[in-house]
mmCIF file with all atom_site columns, C-alpha atoms and ligand atoms in Angstrom:
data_model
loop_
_atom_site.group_PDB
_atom_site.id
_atom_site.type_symbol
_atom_site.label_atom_id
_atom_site.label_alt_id
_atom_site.label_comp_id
_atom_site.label_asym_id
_atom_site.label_entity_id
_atom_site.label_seq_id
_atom_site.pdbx_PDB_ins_code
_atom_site.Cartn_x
_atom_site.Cartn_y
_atom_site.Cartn_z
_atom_site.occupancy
_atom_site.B_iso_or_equiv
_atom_site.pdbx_formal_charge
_atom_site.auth_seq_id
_atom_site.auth_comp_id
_atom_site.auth_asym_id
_atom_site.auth_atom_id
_atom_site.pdbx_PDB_model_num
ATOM   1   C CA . UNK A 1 1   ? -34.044 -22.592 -68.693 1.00 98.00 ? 1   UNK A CA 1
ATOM   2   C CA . UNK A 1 2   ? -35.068 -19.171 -69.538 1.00 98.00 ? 2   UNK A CA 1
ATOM   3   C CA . UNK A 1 3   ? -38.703 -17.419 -70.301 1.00 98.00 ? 3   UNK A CA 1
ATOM   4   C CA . UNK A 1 4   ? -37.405 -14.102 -71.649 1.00 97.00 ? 4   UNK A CA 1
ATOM   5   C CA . UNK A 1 5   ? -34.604 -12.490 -74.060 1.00 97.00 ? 5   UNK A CA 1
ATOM   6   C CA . UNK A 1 6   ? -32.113 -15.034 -73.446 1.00 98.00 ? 6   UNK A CA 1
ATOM   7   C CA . UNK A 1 7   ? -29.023 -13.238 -73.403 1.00 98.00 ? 7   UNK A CA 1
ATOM   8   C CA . UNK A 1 8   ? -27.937 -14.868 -70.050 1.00 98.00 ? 8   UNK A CA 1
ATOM   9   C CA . UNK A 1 9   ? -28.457 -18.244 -72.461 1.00 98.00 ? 9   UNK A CA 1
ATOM   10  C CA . UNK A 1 10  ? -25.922 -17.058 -75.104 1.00 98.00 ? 10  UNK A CA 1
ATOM   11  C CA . UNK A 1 11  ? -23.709 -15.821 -72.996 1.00 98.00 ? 11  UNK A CA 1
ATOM   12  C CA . UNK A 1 12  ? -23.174 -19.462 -71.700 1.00 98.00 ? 12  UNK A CA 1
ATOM   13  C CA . UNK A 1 13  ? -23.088 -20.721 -75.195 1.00 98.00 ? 13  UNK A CA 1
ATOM   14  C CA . UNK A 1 14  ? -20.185 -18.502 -76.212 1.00 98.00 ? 14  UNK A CA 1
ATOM   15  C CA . UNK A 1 15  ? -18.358 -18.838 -72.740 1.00 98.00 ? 15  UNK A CA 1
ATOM   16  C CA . UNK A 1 16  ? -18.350 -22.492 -73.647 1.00 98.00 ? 16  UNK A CA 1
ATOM   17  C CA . UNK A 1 17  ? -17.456 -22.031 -77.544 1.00 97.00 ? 17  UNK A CA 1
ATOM   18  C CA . UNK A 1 18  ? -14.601 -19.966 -76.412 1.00 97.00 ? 18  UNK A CA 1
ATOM   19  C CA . UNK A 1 19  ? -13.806 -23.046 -74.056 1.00 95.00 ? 19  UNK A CA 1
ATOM   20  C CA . UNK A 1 20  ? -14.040 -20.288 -70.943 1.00 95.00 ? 20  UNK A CA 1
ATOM   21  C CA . UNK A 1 21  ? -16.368 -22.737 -70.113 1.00 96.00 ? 21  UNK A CA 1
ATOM   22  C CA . UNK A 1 22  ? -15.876 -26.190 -70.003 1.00 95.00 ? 22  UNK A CA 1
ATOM   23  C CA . UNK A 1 23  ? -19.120 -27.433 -70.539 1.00 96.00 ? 23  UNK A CA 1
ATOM   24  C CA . UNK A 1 24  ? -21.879 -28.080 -73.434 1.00 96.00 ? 24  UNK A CA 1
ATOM   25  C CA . UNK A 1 25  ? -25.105 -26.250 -73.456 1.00 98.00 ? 25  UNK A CA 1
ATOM   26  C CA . UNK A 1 26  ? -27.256 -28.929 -74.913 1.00 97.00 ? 26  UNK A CA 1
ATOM   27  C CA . UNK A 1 27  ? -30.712 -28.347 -74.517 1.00 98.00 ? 27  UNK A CA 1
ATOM   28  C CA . UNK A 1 28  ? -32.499 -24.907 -73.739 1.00 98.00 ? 28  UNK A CA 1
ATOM   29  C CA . UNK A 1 29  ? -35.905 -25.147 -72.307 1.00 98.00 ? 29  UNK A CA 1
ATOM   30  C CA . UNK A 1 30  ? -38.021 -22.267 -72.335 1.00 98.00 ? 30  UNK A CA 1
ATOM   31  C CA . UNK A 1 31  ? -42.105 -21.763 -70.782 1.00 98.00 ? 31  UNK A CA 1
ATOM   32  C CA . UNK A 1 32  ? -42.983 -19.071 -73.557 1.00 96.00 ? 32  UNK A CA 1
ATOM   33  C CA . UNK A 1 33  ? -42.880 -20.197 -77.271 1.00 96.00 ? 33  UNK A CA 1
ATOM   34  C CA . UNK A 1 34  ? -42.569 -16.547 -78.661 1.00 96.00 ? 34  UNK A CA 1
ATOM   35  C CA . UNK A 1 35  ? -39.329 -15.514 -75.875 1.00 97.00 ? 35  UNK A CA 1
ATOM   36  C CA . UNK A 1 36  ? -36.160 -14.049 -77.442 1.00 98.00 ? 36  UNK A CA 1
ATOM   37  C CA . UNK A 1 37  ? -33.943 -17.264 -76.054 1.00 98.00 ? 37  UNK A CA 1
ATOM   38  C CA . UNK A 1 38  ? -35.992 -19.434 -78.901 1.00 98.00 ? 38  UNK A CA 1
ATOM   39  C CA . UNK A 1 39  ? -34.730 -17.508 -81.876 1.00 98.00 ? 39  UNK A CA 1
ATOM   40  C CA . UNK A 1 40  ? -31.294 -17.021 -80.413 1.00 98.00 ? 40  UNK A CA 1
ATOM   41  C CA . UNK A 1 41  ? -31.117 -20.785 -79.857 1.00 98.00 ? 41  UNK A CA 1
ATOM   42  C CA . UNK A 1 42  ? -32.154 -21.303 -83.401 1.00 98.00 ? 42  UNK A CA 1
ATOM   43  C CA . UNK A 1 43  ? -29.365 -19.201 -84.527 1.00 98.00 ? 43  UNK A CA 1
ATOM   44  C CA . UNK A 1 44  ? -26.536 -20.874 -81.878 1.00 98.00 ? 44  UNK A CA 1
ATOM   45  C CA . UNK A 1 45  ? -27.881 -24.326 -83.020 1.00 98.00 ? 45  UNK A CA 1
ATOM   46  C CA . UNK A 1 46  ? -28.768 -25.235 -79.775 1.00 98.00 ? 46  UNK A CA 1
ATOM   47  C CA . UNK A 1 47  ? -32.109 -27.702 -79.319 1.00 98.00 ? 47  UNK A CA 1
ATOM   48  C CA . UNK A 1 48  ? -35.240 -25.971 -77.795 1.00 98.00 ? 48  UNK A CA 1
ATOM   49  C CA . UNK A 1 49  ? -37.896 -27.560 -76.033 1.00 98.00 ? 49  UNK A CA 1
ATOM   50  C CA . UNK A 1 50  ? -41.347 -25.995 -75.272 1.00 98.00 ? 50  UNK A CA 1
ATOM   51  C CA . UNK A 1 51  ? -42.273 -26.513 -71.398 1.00 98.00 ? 51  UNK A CA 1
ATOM   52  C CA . UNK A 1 52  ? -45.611 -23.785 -71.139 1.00 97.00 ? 52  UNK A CA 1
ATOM   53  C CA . UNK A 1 53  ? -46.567 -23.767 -67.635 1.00 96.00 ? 53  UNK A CA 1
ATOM   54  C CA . UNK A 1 54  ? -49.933 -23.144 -69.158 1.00 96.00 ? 54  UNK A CA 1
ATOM   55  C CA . UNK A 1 55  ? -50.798 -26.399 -70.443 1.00 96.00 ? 55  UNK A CA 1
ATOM   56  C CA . UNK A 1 56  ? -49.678 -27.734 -66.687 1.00 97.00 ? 56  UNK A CA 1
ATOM   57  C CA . UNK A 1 57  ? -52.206 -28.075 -63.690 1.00 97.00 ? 57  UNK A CA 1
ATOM   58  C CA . UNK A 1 58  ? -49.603 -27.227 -61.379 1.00 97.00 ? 58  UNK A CA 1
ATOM   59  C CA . UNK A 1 59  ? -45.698 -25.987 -60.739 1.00 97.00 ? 59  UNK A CA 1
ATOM   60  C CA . UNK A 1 60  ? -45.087 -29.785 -59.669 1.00 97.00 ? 60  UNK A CA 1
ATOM   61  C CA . UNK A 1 61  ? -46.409 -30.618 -62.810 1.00 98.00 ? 61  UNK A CA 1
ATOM   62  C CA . UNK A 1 62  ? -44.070 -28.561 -65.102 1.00 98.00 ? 62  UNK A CA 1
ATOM   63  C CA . UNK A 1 63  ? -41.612 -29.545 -63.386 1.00 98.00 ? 63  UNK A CA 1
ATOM   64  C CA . UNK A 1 64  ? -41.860 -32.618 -63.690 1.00 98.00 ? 64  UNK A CA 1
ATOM   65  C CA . UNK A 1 65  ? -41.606 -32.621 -67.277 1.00 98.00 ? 65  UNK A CA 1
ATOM   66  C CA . UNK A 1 66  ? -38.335 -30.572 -67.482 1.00 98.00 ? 66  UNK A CA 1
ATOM   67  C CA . UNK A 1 67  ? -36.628 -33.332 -64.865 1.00 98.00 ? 67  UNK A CA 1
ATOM   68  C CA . UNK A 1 68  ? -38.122 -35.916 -66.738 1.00 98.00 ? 68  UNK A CA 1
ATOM   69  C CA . UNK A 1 69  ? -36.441 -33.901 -69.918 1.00 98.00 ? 69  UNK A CA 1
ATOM   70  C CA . UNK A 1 70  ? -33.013 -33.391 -68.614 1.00 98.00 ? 70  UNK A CA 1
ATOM   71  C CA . UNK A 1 71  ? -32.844 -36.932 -67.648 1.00 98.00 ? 71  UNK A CA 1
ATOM   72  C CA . UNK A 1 72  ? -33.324 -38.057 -71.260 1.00 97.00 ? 72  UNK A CA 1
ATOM   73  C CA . UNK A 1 73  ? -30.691 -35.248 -72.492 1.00 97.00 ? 73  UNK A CA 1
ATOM   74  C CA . UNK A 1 74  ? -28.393 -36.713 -69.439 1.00 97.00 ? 74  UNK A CA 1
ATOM   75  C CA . UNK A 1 75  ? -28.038 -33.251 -68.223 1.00 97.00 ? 75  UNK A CA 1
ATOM   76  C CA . UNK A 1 76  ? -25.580 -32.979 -65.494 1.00 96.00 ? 76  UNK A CA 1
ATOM   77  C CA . UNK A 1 77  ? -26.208 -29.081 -64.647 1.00 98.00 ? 77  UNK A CA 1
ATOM   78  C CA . UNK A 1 78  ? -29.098 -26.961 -65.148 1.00 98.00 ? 78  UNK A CA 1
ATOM   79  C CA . UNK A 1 79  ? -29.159 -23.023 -65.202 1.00 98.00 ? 79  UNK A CA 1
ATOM   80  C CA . UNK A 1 80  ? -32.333 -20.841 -64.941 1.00 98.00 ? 80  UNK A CA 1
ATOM   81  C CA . UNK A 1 81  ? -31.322 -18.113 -66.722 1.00 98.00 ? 81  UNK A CA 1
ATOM   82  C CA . UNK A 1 82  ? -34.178 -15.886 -66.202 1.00 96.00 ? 82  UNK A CA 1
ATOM   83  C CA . UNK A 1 83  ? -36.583 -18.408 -65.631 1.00 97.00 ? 83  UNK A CA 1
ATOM   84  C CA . UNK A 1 84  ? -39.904 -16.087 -64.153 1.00 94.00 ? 84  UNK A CA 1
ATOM   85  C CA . UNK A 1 85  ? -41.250 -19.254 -63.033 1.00 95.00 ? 85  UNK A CA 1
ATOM   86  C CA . UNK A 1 86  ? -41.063 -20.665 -59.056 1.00 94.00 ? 86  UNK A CA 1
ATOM   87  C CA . UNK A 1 87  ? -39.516 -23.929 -59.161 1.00 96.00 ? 87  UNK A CA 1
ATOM   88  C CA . UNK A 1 88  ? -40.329 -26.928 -56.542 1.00 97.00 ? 88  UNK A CA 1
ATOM   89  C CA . UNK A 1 89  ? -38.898 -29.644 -54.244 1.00 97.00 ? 89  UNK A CA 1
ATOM   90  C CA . UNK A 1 90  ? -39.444 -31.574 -57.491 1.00 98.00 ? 90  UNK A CA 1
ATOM   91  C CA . UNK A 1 91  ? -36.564 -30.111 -59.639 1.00 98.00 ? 91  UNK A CA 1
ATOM   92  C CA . UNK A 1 92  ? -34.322 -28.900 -56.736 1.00 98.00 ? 92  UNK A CA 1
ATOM   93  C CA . UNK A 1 93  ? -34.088 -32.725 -55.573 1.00 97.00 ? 93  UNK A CA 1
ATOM   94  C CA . UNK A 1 94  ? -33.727 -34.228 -59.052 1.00 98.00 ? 94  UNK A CA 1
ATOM   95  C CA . UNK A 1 95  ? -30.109 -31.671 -59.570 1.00 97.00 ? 95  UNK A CA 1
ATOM   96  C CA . UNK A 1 96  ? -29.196 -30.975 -55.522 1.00 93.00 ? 96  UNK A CA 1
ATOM   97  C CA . UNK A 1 97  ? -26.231 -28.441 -55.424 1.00 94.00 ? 97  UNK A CA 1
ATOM   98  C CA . UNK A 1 98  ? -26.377 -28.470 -59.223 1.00 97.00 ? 98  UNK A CA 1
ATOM   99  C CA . UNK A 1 99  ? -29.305 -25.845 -59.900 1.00 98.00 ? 99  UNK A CA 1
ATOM   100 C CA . UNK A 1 100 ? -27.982 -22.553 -60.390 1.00 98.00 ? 100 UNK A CA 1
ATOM   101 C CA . UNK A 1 101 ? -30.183 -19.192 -61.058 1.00 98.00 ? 101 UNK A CA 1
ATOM   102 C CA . UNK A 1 102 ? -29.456 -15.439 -61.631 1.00 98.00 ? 102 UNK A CA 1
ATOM   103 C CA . UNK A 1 103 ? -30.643 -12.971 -59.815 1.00 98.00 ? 103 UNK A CA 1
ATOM   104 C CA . UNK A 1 104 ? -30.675 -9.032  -60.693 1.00 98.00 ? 104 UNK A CA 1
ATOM   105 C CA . UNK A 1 105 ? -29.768 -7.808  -57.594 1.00 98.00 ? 105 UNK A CA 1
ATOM   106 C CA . UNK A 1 106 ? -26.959 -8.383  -54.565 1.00 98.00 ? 106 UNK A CA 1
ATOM   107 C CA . UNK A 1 107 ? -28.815 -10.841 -52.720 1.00 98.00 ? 107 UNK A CA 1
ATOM   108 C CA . UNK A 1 108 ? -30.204 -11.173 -49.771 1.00 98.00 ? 108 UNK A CA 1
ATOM   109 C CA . UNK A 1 109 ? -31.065 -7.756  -50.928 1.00 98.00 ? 109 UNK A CA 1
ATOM   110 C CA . UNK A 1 110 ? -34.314 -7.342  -53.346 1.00 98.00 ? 110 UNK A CA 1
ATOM   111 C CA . UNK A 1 111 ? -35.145 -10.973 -53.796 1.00 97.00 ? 111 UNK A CA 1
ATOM   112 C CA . UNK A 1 112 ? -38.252 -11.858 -55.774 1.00 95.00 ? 112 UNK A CA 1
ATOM   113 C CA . UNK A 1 113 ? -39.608 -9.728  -58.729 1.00 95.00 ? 113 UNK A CA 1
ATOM   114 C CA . UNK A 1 114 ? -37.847 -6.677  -60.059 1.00 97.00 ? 114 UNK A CA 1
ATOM   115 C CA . UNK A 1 115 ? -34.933 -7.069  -58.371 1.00 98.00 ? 115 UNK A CA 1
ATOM   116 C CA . UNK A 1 116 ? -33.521 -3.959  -60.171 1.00 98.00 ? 116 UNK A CA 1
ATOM   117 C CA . UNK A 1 117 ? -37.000 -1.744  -59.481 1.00 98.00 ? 117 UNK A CA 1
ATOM   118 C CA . UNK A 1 118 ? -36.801 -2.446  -55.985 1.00 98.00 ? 118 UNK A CA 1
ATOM   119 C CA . UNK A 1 119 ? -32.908 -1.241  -55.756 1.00 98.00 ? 119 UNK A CA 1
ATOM   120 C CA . UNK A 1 120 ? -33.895 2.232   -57.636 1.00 98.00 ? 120 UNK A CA 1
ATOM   121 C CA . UNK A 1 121 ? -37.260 2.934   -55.308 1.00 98.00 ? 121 UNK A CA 1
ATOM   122 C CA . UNK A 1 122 ? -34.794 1.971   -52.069 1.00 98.00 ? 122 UNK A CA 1
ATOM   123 C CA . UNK A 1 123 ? -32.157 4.554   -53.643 1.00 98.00 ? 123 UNK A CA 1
ATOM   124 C CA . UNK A 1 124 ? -29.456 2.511   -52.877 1.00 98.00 ? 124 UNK A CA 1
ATOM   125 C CA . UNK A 1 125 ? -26.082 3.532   -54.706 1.00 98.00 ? 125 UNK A CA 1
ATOM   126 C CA . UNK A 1 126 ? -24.922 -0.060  -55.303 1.00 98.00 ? 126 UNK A CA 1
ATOM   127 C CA . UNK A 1 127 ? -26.502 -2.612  -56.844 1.00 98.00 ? 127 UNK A CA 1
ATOM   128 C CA . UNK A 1 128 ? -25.513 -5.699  -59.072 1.00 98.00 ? 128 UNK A CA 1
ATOM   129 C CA . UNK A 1 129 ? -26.184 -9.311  -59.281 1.00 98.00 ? 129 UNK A CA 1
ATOM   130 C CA . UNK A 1 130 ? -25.991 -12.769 -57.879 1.00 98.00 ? 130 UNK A CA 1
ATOM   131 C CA . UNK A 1 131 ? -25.602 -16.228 -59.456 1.00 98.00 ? 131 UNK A CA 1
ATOM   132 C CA . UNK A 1 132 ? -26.305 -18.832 -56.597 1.00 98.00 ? 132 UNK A CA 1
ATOM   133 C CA . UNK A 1 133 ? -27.604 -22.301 -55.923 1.00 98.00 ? 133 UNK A CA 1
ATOM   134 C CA . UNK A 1 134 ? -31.260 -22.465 -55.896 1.00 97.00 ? 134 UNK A CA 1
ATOM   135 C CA . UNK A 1 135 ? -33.474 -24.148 -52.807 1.00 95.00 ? 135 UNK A CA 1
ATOM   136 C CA . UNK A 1 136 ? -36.705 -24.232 -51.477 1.00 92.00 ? 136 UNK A CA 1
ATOM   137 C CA . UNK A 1 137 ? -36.377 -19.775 -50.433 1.00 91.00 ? 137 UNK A CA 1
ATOM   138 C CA . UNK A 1 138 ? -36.448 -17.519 -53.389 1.00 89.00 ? 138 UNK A CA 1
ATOM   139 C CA . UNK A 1 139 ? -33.581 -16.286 -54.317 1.00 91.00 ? 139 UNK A CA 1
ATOM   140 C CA . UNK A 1 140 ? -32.152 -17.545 -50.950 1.00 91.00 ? 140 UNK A CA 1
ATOM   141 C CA . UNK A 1 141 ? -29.650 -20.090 -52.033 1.00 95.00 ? 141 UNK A CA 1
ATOM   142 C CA . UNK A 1 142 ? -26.295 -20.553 -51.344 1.00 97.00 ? 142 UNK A CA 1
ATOM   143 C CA . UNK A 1 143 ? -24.213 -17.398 -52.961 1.00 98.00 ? 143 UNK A CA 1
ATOM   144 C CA . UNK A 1 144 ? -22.021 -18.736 -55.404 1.00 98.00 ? 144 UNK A CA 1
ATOM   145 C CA . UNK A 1 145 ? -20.845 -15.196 -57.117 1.00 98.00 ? 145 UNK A CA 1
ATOM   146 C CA . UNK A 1 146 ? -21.681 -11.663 -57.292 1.00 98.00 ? 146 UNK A CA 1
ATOM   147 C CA . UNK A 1 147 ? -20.862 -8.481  -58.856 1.00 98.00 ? 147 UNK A CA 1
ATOM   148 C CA . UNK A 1 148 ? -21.693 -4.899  -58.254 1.00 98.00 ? 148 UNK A CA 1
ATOM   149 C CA . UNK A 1 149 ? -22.174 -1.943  -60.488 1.00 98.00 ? 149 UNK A CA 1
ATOM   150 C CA . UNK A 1 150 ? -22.788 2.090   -59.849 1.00 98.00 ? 150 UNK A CA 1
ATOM   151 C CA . UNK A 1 151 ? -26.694 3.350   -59.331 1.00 98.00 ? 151 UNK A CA 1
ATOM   152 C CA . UNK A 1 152 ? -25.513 6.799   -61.456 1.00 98.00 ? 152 UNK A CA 1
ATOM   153 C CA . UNK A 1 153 ? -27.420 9.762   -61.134 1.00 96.00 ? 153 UNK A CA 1
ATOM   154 C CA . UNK A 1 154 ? -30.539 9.959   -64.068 1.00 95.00 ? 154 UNK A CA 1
ATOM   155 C CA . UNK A 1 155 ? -30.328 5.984   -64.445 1.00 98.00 ? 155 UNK A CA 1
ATOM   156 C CA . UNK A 1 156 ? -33.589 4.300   -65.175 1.00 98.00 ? 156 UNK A CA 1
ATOM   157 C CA . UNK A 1 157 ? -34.769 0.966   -65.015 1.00 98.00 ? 157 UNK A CA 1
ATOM   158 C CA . UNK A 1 158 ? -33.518 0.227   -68.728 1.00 98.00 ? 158 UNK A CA 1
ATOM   159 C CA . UNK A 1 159 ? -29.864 1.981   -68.091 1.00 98.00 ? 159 UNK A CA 1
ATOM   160 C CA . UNK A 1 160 ? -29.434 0.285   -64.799 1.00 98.00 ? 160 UNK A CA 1
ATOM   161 C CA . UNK A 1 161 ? -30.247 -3.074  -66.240 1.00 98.00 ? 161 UNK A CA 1
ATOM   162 C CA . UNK A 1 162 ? -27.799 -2.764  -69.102 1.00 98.00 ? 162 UNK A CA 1
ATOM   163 C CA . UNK A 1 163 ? -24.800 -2.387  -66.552 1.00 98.00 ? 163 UNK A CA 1
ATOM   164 C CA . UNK A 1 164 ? -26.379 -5.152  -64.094 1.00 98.00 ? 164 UNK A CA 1
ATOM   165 C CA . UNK A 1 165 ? -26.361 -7.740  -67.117 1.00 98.00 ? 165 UNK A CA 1
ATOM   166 C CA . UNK A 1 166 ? -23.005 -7.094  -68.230 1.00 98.00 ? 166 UNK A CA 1
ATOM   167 C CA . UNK A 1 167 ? -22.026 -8.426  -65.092 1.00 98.00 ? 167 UNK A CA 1
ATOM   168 C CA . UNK A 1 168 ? -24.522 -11.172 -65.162 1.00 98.00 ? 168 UNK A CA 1
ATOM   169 C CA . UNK A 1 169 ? -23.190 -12.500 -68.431 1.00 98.00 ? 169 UNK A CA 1
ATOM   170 C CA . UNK A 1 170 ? -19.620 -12.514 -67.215 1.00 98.00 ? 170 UNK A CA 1
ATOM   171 C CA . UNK A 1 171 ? -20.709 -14.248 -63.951 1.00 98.00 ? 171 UNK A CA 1
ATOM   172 C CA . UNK A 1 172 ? -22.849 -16.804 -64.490 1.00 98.00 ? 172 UNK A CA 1
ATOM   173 C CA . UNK A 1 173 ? -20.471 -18.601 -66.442 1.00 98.00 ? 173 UNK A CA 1
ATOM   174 C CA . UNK A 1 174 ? -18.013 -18.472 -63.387 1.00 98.00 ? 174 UNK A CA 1
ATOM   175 C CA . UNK A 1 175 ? -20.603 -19.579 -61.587 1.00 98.00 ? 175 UNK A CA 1
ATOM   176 C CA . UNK A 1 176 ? -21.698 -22.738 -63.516 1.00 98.00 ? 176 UNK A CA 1
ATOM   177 C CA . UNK A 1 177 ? -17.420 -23.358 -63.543 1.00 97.00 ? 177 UNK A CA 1
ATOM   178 C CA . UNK A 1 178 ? -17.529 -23.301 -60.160 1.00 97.00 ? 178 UNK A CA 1
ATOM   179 C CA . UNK A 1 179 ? -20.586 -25.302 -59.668 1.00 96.00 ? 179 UNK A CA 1
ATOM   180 C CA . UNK A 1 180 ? -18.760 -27.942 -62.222 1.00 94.00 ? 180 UNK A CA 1
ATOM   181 C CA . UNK A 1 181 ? -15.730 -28.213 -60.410 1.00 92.00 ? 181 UNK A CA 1
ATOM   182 C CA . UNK A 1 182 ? -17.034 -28.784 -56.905 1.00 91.00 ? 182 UNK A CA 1
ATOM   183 C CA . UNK A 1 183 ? -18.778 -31.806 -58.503 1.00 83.00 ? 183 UNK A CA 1
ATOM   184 C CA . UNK A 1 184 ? -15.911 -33.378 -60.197 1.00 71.00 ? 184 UNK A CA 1
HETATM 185 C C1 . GRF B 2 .   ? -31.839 -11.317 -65.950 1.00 69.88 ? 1   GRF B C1 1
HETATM 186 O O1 . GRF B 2 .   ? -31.752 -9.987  -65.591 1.00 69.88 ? 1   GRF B O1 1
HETATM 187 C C2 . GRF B 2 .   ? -31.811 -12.194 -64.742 1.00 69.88 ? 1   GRF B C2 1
HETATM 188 O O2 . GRF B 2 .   ? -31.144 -11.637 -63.670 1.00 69.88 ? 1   GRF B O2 1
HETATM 189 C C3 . GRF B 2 .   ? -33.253 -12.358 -64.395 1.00 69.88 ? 1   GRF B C3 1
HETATM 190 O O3 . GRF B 2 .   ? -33.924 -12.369 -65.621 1.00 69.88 ? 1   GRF B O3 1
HETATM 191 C C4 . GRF B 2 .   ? -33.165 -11.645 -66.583 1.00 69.88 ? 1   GRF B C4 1
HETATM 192 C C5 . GRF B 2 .   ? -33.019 -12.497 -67.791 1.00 69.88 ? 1   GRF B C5 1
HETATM 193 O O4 . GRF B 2 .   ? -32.444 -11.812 -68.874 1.00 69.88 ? 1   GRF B O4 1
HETATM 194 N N1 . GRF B 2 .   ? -33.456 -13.537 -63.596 1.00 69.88 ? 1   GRF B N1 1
HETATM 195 P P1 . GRF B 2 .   ? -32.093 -12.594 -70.208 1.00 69.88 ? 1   GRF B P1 1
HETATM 196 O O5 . GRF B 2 .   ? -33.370 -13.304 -70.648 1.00 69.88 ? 1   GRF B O5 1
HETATM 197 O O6 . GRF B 2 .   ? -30.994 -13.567 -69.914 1.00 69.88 ? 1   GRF B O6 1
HETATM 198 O O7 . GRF B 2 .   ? -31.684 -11.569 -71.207 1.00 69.88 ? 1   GRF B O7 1
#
């Protein structure tokens, strides 16, 4: 699931092509037609399918249609890879303990938006990022792996992101591994 550029998305892809992965990425789904992740799907060969919260009364509603969705593609796992959307009870239940999201930030610090704004207006001298299980809190999951990276002096938003998602793409496939293997 992602709504933005996607490169958490490929990432996956080529973790699994390089069989660092042992999984499939079958089916993207994304809520904006126009988002990065649709072209780089197009170029990995990977199926897209358009969920736009707009054309849904409600979040129980989208959701909905992406369980109903997964089921059809027999999904066993499902990543939100930087899916700017609050999910419900009604896709957490349908993939319990097998809903993982990243987070741009080392939780429980910064949840919610911006995680990586909110670390440079606190000053901190650490931050990073999380991949964990998602439930009902945001961002409050169960921690499933994190990484850290250096605030340096004159970072910005753009330079600080760039380290964070190095470390994003390098742990969210560990993540989904180890998500995969307590399953079975
Ligand atoms: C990532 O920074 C992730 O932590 C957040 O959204 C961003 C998605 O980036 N949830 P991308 O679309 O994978 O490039």
């Amino acid at each position: 699931m992602a709504s933005g550029q996607g490169s958490n998305f490929e990432a996956l892809v080529e973790a699994c092509r390089r069989d660092d992965l042992q999984a499939d990425v079958v089916l993207l789904a994304v809520n904006n037609a126009d988002c990065g992740a649709v072209e780089r799907a197009e170029r990995l060969g990977i199926t897209t399918e358009l969920h736009d919260h707009r054309s849904h009364p409600n979040r129980d509603s989208l959701d909905q249609a992406l369980v109903t969705s997964f089921r059809r593609a027999a999904i066993d796992l499902v990543v939100m890879a930087g899916w700017m959307r609050i999910v419900t009870p009604r896709l957490i239940t349908a993939f319990p303990e097998r809903l993982v999201n990243i987070h741009p930030s080392l939780l429980p610090s910064f949840k919610g938006l911006d995680g990586v704004g909110q670390a440079l207006a606190a000053g901190v001298t650490l931050a990073g990022c999380t991949a964990h299980l998602v439930n009902e809190a945001v961002d409050g999951g169960r921690i499933l792996v994190q990484a850290a990276v250096p605030v340096l002096p004159g970072d910005d938003h753009a330079t600080l992101s760039r380290r964070i998602q190095v470390e994003e793409h390098r742990i969210l496939p560990l993540a989904v591994a180890l998500v995969a293997a307590a399953q079975g």
